[in-house]
Short mmCIF file of C-alpha atoms and ligand atoms in Angstrom, two decimals:
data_model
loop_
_atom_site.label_atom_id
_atom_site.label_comp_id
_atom_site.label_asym_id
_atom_site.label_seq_id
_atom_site.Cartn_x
_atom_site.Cartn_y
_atom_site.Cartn_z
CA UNK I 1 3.79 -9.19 10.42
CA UNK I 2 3.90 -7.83 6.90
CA UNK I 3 4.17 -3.72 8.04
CA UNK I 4 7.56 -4.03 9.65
CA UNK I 5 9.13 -5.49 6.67
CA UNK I 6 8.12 -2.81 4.40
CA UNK I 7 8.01 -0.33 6.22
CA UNK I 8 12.00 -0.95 7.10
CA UNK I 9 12.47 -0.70 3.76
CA UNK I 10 11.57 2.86 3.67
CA UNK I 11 13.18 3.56 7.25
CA UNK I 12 13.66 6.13 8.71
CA UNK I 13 11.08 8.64 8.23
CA UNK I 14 12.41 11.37 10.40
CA UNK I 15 11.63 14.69 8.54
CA UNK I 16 9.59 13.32 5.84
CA UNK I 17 6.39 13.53 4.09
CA UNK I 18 4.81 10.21 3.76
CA UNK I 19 1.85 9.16 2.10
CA UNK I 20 -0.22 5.81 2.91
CA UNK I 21 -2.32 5.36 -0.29
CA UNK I 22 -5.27 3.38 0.81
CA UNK I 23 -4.83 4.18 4.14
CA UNK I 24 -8.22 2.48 5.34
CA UNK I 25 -8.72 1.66 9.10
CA UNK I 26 -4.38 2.99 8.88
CA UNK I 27 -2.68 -0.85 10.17
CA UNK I 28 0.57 0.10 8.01
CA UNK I 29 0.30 4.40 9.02
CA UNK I 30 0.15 4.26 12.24
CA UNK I 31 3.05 1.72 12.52
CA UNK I 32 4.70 3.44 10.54
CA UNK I 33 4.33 6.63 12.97
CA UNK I 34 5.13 4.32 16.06
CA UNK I 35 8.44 3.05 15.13
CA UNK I 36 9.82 6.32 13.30
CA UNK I 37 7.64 9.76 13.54
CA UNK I 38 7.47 11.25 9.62
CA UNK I 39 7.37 15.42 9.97
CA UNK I 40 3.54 15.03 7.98
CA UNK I 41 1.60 12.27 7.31
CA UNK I 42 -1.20 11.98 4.72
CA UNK I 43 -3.77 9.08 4.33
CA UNK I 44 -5.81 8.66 1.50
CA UNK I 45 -8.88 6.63 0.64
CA UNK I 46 -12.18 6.94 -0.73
CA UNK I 47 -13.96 5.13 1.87
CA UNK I 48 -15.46 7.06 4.74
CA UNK I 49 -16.05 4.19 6.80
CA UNK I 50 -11.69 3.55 7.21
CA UNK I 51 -11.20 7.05 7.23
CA UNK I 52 -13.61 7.66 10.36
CA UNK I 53 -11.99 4.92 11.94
CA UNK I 54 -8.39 6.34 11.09
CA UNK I 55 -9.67 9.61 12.10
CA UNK I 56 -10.54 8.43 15.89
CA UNK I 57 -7.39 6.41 16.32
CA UNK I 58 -4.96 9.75 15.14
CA UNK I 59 -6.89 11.66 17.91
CA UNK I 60 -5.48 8.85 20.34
CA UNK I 61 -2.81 10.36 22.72
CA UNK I 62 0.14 8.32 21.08
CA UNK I 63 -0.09 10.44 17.78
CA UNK I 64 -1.61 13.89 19.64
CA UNK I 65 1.82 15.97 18.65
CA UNK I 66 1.97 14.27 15.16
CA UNK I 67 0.91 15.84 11.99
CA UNK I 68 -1.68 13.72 10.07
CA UNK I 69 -3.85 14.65 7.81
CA UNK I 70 -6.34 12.18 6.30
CA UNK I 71 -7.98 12.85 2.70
CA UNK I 72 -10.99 11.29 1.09
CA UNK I 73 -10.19 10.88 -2.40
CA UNK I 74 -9.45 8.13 -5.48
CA UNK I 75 -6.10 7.27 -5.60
CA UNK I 76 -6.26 7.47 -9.41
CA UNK I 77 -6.71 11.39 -9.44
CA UNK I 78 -4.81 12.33 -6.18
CA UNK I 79 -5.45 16.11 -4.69
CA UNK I 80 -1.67 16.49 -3.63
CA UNK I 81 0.82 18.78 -5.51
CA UNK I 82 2.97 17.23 -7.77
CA UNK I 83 6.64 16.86 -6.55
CA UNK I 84 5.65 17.42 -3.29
CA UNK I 85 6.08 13.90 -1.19
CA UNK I 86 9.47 11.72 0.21
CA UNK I 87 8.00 8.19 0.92
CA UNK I 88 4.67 6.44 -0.73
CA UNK I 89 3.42 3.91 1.31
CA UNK I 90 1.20 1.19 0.22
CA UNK I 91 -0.31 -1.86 1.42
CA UNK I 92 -2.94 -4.21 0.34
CA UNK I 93 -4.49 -1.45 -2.05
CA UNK I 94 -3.38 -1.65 -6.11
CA UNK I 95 -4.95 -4.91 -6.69
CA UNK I 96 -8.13 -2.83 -6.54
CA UNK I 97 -7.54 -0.24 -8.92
CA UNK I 98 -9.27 -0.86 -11.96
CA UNK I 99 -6.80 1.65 -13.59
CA UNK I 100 -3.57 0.58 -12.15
CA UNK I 101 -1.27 2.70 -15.16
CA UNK I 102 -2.84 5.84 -13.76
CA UNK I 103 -2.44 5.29 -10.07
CA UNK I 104 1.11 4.64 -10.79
CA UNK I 105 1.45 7.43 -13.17
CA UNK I 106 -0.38 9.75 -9.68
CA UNK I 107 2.50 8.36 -7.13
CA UNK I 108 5.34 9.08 -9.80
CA UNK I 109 3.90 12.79 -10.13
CA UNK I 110 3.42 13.59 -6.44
CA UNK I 111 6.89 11.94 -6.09
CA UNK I 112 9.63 14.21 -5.67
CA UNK I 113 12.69 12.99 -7.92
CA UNK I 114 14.66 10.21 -5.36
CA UNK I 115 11.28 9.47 -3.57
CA UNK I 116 10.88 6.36 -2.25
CA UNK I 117 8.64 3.97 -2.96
CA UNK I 118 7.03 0.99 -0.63
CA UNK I 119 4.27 -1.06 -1.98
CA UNK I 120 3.28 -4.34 -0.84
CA UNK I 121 0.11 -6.54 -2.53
CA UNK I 122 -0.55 -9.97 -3.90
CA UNK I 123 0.58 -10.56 -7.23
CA UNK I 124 -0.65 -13.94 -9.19
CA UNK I 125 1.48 -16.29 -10.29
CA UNK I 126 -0.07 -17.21 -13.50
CA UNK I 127 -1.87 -15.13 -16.04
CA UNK I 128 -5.65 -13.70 -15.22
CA UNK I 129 -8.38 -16.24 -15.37
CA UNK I 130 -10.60 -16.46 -18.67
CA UNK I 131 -13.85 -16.77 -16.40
CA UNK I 132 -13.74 -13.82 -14.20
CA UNK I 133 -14.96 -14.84 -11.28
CA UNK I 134 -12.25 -14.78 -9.33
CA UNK I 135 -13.56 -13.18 -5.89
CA UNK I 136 -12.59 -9.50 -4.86
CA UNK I 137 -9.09 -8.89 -3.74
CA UNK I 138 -7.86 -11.78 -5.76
CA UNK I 139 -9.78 -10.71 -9.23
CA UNK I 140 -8.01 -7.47 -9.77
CA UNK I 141 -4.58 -8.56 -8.75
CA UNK I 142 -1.44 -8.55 -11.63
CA UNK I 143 1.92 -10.51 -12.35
CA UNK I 144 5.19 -9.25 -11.12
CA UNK I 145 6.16 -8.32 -14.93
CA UNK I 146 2.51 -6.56 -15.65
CA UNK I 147 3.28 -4.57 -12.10
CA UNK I 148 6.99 -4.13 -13.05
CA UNK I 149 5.70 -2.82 -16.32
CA UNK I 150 3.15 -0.30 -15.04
CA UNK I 151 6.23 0.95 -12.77
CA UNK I 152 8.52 1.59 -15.78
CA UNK I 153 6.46 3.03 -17.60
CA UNK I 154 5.30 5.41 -14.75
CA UNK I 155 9.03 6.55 -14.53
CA UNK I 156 9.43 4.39 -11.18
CA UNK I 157 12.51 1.83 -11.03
CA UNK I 158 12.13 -1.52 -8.76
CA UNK I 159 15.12 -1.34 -6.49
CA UNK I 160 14.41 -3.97 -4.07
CA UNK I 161 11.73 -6.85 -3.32
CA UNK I 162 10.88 -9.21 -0.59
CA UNK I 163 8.93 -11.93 -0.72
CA UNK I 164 6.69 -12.12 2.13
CA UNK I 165 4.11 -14.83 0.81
CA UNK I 166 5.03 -17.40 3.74
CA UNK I 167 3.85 -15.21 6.06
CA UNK I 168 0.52 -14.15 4.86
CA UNK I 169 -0.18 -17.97 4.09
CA UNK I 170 0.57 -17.74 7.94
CA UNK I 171 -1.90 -14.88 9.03
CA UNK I 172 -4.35 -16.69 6.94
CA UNK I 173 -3.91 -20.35 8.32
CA UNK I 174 -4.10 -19.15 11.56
CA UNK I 175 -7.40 -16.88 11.13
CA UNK I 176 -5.46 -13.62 11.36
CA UNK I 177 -6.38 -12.65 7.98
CA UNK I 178 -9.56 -13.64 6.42
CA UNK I 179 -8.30 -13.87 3.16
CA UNK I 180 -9.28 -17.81 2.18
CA UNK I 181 -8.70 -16.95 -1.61
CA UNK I 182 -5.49 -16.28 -1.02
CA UNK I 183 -3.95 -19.39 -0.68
CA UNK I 184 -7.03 -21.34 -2.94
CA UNK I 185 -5.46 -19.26 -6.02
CA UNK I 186 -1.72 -19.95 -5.37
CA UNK I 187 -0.93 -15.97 -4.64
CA UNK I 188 2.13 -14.65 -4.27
CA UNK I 189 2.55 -11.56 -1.42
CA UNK I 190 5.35 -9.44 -2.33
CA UNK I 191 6.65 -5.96 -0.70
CA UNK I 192 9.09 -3.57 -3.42
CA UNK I 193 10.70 -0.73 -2.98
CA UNK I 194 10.50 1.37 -6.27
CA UNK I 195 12.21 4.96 -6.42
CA UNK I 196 10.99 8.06 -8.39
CA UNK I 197 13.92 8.45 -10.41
C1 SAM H 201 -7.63 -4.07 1.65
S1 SAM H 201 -7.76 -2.42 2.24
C2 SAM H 201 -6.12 -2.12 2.85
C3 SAM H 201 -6.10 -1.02 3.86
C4 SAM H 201 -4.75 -0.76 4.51
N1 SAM H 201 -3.77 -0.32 3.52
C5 SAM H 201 -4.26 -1.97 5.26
O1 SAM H 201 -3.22 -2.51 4.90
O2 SAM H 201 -4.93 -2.39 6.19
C6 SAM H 201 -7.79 -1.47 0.73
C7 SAM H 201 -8.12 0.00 0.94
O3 SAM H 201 -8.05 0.67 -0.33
C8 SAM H 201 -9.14 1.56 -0.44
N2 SAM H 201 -9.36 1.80 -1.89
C9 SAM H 201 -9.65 0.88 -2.84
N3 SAM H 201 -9.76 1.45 -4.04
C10 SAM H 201 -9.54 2.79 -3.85
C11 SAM H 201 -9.53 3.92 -4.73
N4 SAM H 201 -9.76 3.80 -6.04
N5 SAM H 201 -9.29 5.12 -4.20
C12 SAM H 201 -9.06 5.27 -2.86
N6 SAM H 201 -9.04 4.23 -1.99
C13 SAM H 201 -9.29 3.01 -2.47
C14 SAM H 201 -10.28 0.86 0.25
O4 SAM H 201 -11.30 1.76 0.64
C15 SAM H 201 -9.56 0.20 1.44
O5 SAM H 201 -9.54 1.03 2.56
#
């Protein structure tokens, strides 16, 4: 309900290399390589656990032709050449960066110049708590204008933005996402489309 939106605003992938940073148990990736093959895929995360389970469903015979390749790492110091990707993908993931400057900085370097750009997260919609003890997911999340900052400073223009907070209040309503905090701290769920410029 919130892949298809984003993803369409990164469509098509024909030909392309695409990143999913964060790729965990791969919900966005391997949409993304249902509706519109990229030539190479590569999924990051740090956590074995979603990468094992990422790992069994590329050997499934839907994806056997496709190129993936999936990559334990931090997505603050990313093992991938620098100019060397057409489409970042995102979902879910930047809220838990404690560093977010240099994970943006990391997508803007692997980036070649007219990449695009798709990241999709909750953003809060007033300024971070004095007690911190917001929950996880929630406690790390940023403004719009802290994450349009990081952006411009990383060299990355916003060129589009949907807002797709209706329909995670939705998912979570209706038990599809576990993700209570959600609408308890008045989040905001927003998809952009940024391009390496
Ligand atoms: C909420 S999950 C979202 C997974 C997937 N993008 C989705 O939409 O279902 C966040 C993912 O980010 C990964 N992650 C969090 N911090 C990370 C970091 N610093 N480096 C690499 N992966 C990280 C987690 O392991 C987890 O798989």
């Amino acid at each position: 309900m919130v892949a298809d939106p984003l993803l369409s605003m990164v469509h098509p992938l024909t030909d392309k290399v695409v990143v999913d940073l964060g790729i965990g148990t791969g919900c966005l990736a391997f949409r993304a390589m249902e509706l519109c093959p990229p030539r190479i895929l590569i999924g990051v995360d740090f956590s074995s656990a979603g990468l094992c389970v990422s790992r069994s469903i590329s050997k499934h015979t839907r994806f056997r032709n496709m190129h993936i390749e999936l990559v334990r790492a931090d997505l603050e110091r990313l093992p991938i050449s620098n100019s060397s990707v057409d489409v970042v993908l995102s979902q879910a993931t930047i809220n838990l960066l404690p560093d977010k400057a240099a994970a943006m900085r990391e997508i803007a370097r692997i980036s070649k110049p007219g990449a695009r750009i798709a990241i999709s997260d909750a953003f809060r919609t007033t300024k971070a708590a004095d007690d911190e003890s917001w929950e996880q997911c929630i406690g790390g999340t940023v403004t719009v204008s802290e994450f349009t900052a990081f952006a411009s400073s990383a060299g990355l223009i916003i060129t589009g933005q949907i807002d797709l907070t209706q329909q995670v209040r939705m998912l979570v309503s209706s038990k599809k996402w576990d993700w209570p905090e959600f609408i308890e701290h008045n989040m905001d769920y927003r998809g952009f489309l940024l391009l390496r410029g």
